[in-house]
One Martini backbone bead per residue (centre of mass of N, CA, C, O) as a GRO file, in nm:
protein
  145
    1MET     BB    1  -0.617  -0.427   1.767
    2ILE     BB    2  -0.822  -0.696   1.893
    3ASP     BB    3  -1.100  -0.719   2.093
    4ILE     BB    4  -1.231  -1.020   2.240
    5LEU     BB    5  -1.560  -1.063   2.346
    6VAL     BB    6  -1.678  -1.317   2.569
    7GLY     BB    7  -1.992  -1.509   2.557
    8SER     BB    8  -2.011  -1.809   2.763
    9GLN     BB    9  -2.184  -2.093   2.886
   10MET     BB   10  -2.091  -2.383   2.714
   11GLY     BB   11  -1.837  -2.298   2.486
   12ALA     BB   12  -1.901  -2.221   2.189
   13ALA     BB   13  -1.814  -1.919   2.177
   14GLU     BB   14  -1.526  -1.969   2.266
   15TYR     BB   15  -1.445  -2.143   2.025
   16VAL     BB   16  -1.502  -1.936   1.811
   17ALA     BB   17  -1.305  -1.721   1.922
   18GLU     BB   18  -1.048  -1.889   1.888
   19GLN     BB   19  -1.070  -1.923   1.578
   20VAL     BB   20  -1.079  -1.623   1.508
   21ALA     BB   21  -0.815  -1.536   1.642
   22GLU     BB   22  -0.630  -1.720   1.478
   23THR     BB   23  -0.705  -1.595   1.201
   24LEU     BB   24  -0.622  -1.303   1.264
   25VAL     BB   25  -0.325  -1.364   1.317
   26GLN     BB   26  -0.270  -1.489   1.034
   27ALA     BB   27  -0.359  -1.191   0.909
   28GLY     BB   28  -0.188  -0.979   1.117
   29TYR     BB   29  -0.333  -0.963   1.386
   30GLU     BB   30  -0.408  -0.845   1.701
   31ALA     BB   31  -0.544  -1.074   1.949
   32THR     BB   32  -0.773  -1.054   2.234
   33LEU     BB   33  -0.898  -1.240   2.486
   34HIS     BB   34  -1.217  -1.196   2.678
   35LEU     BB   35  -1.377  -1.387   2.927
   36LYS     BB   36  -1.378  -1.119   3.137
   37PRO     BB   37  -1.482  -0.839   3.070
   38GLU     BB   38  -1.337  -0.504   3.114
   39LEU     BB   39  -1.364  -0.180   3.051
   40ASP     BB   40  -1.075  -0.082   3.172
   41HIS     BB   41  -0.917  -0.313   2.971
   42LEU     BB   42  -1.005  -0.144   2.721
   43ASN     BB   43  -0.994  -0.005   2.405
   44PRO     BB   44  -1.175   0.291   2.318
   45SER     BB   45  -1.003   0.309   2.013
   46GLY     BB   46  -1.077   0.042   1.889
   47VAL     BB   47  -1.147  -0.307   1.843
   48TRP     BB   48  -1.452  -0.485   1.883
   49LEU     BB   49  -1.528  -0.836   1.931
   50VAL     BB   50  -1.832  -0.986   1.967
   51ILE     BB   51  -1.877  -1.314   2.128
   52THR     BB   52  -2.203  -1.464   2.164
   53SER     BB   53  -2.436  -1.606   2.343
   54THR     BB   54  -2.762  -1.724   2.403
   55TYR     BB   55  -2.949  -1.723   2.708
   56GLY     BB   56  -3.229  -1.838   2.766
   57ALA     BB   57  -3.428  -1.534   2.750
   58GLY     BB   58  -3.198  -1.354   2.596
   59ASP     BB   59  -2.942  -1.381   2.752
   60LEU     BB   60  -2.655  -1.332   2.904
   61PRO     BB   61  -2.384  -1.452   2.991
   62ASP     BB   62  -2.229  -1.460   3.294
   63ASN     BB   63  -1.935  -1.348   3.193
   64ILE     BB   64  -2.078  -1.069   3.045
   65GLN     BB   65  -2.281  -0.918   3.227
   66PRO     BB   66  -2.094  -0.724   3.388
   67PHE     BB   67  -2.010  -0.564   3.139
   68ALA     BB   68  -2.290  -0.463   3.057
   69ASP     BB   69  -2.333  -0.310   3.320
   70GLN     BB   70  -2.095  -0.119   3.292
   71LEU     BB   71  -2.179   0.004   3.021
   72ALA     BB   72  -2.459   0.115   3.113
   73GLN     BB   73  -2.330   0.299   3.360
   74ASP     BB   74  -2.142   0.435   3.188
   75ARG     BB   75  -2.028   0.770   3.057
   76ARG     BB   76  -1.865   0.707   2.828
   77ASP     BB   77  -1.720   0.776   2.521
   78LEU     BB   78  -1.730   0.564   2.202
   79THR     BB   79  -1.659   0.716   1.915
   80THR     BB   80  -1.360   0.557   1.878
   81LEU     BB   81  -1.526   0.297   1.835
   82SER     BB   82  -1.516  -0.032   1.701
   83TYR     BB   83  -1.756  -0.291   1.586
   84ALA     BB   84  -1.849  -0.643   1.627
   85VAL     BB   85  -2.093  -0.921   1.579
   86ILE     BB   86  -2.133  -1.247   1.731
   87THR     BB   87  -2.414  -1.476   1.735
   88LEU     BB   88  -2.557  -1.728   1.929
   89GLY     BB   89  -2.848  -1.932   1.836
   90ASP     BB   90  -3.215  -2.009   1.840
   91SER     BB   91  -3.491  -1.996   1.622
   92ALA     BB   92  -3.700  -2.140   1.821
   93TYR     BB   93  -3.666  -1.862   1.952
   94ASP     BB   94  -3.774  -1.527   2.014
   95THR     BB   95  -3.460  -1.467   2.135
   96PHE     BB   96  -3.285  -1.457   1.896
   97CYS     BB   97  -2.979  -1.313   1.952
   98ASP     BB   98  -3.015  -1.098   2.194
   99ALA     BB   99  -2.737  -1.059   2.319
  100GLY     BB  100  -2.602  -0.915   2.077
  101ARG     BB  101  -2.813  -0.690   2.052
  102LYS     BB  102  -2.768  -0.565   2.329
  103LEU     BB  103  -2.468  -0.492   2.291
  104ALA     BB  104  -2.502  -0.319   2.037
  105THR     BB  105  -2.688  -0.110   2.169
  106LEU     BB  106  -2.490  -0.014   2.383
  107LEU     BB  107  -2.263   0.075   2.194
  108SER     BB  108  -2.428   0.272   2.022
  109ALA     BB  109  -2.517   0.458   2.265
  110LYS     BB  110  -2.193   0.537   2.302
  111GLY     BB  111  -2.096   0.576   1.975
  112ALA     BB  112  -2.033   0.333   1.843
  113VAL     BB  113  -1.910   0.162   1.546
  114SER     BB  114  -2.025  -0.030   1.303
  115LEU     BB  115  -1.860  -0.228   1.058
  116ILE     BB  116  -2.084  -0.465   1.049
  117SER     BB  117  -2.292  -0.691   1.014
  118ALA     BB  118  -2.424  -0.910   1.198
  119LEU     BB  119  -2.371  -1.235   1.320
  120GLU     BB  120  -2.616  -1.500   1.300
  121ILE     BB  121  -2.617  -1.808   1.465
  122ASP     BB  122  -2.787  -2.110   1.391
  123ALA     BB  123  -2.858  -2.414   1.548
  124GLN     BB  124  -3.051  -2.529   1.310
  125HIS     BB  125  -2.800  -2.556   1.159
  126SER     BB  126  -2.543  -2.775   1.042
  127ALA     BB  127  -2.335  -2.585   1.081
  128LEU     BB  128  -2.067  -2.485   1.224
  129PRO     BB  129  -2.008  -2.203   1.397
  130GLU     BB  130  -1.707  -2.165   1.312
  131ASP     BB  131  -1.756  -2.184   1.005
  132THR     BB  132  -1.942  -1.940   0.983
  133ALA     BB  133  -1.744  -1.733   1.102
  134LEU     BB  134  -1.508  -1.784   0.896
  135ALA     BB  135  -1.683  -1.698   0.644
  136TRP     BB  136  -1.727  -1.393   0.755
  137LEU     BB  137  -1.441  -1.270   0.826
  138PRO     BB  138  -1.344  -1.140   0.551
  139LYS     BB  139  -1.537  -0.898   0.574
  140LEU     BB  140  -1.399  -0.773   0.819
  141ILE     BB  141  -1.110  -0.754   0.708
  142GLU     BB  142  -1.183  -0.564   0.475
  143VAL     BB  143  -1.271  -0.327   0.663
  144LEU     BB  144  -0.994  -0.306   0.822
  145ALA     BB  145  -0.791  -0.250   0.566
   0.00000   0.00000   0.00000
């Protein structure tokens, strides 16, 4: 079971998450999208895939900020959790992909283990974000297998 935590301000990260979830299901995994993730509704011993855009000055999108606040304030140990991060951003800004980095830092501070290097998708490149994510996904699937 893979919990996909989505942070999307304008819809791009949500679309990427839907495409990734569909591909994971086709690969035989159970994947659940969380468009408004809540810490108490997630498996602390499972796999979390965070897919978020970076908004404003390196901020988290409105729909995932409450989750980040819960995570920061919560005292639970997440050493049994594995995670991966996909972040959408624009390298024209010095806060490129900061939202994903912030969430990865929070998860790591709770003891969660990163499965694979984060994917940072740059809006400056011509490839569609979902195509970039789907090209990266086999690396994650290989680690999960």
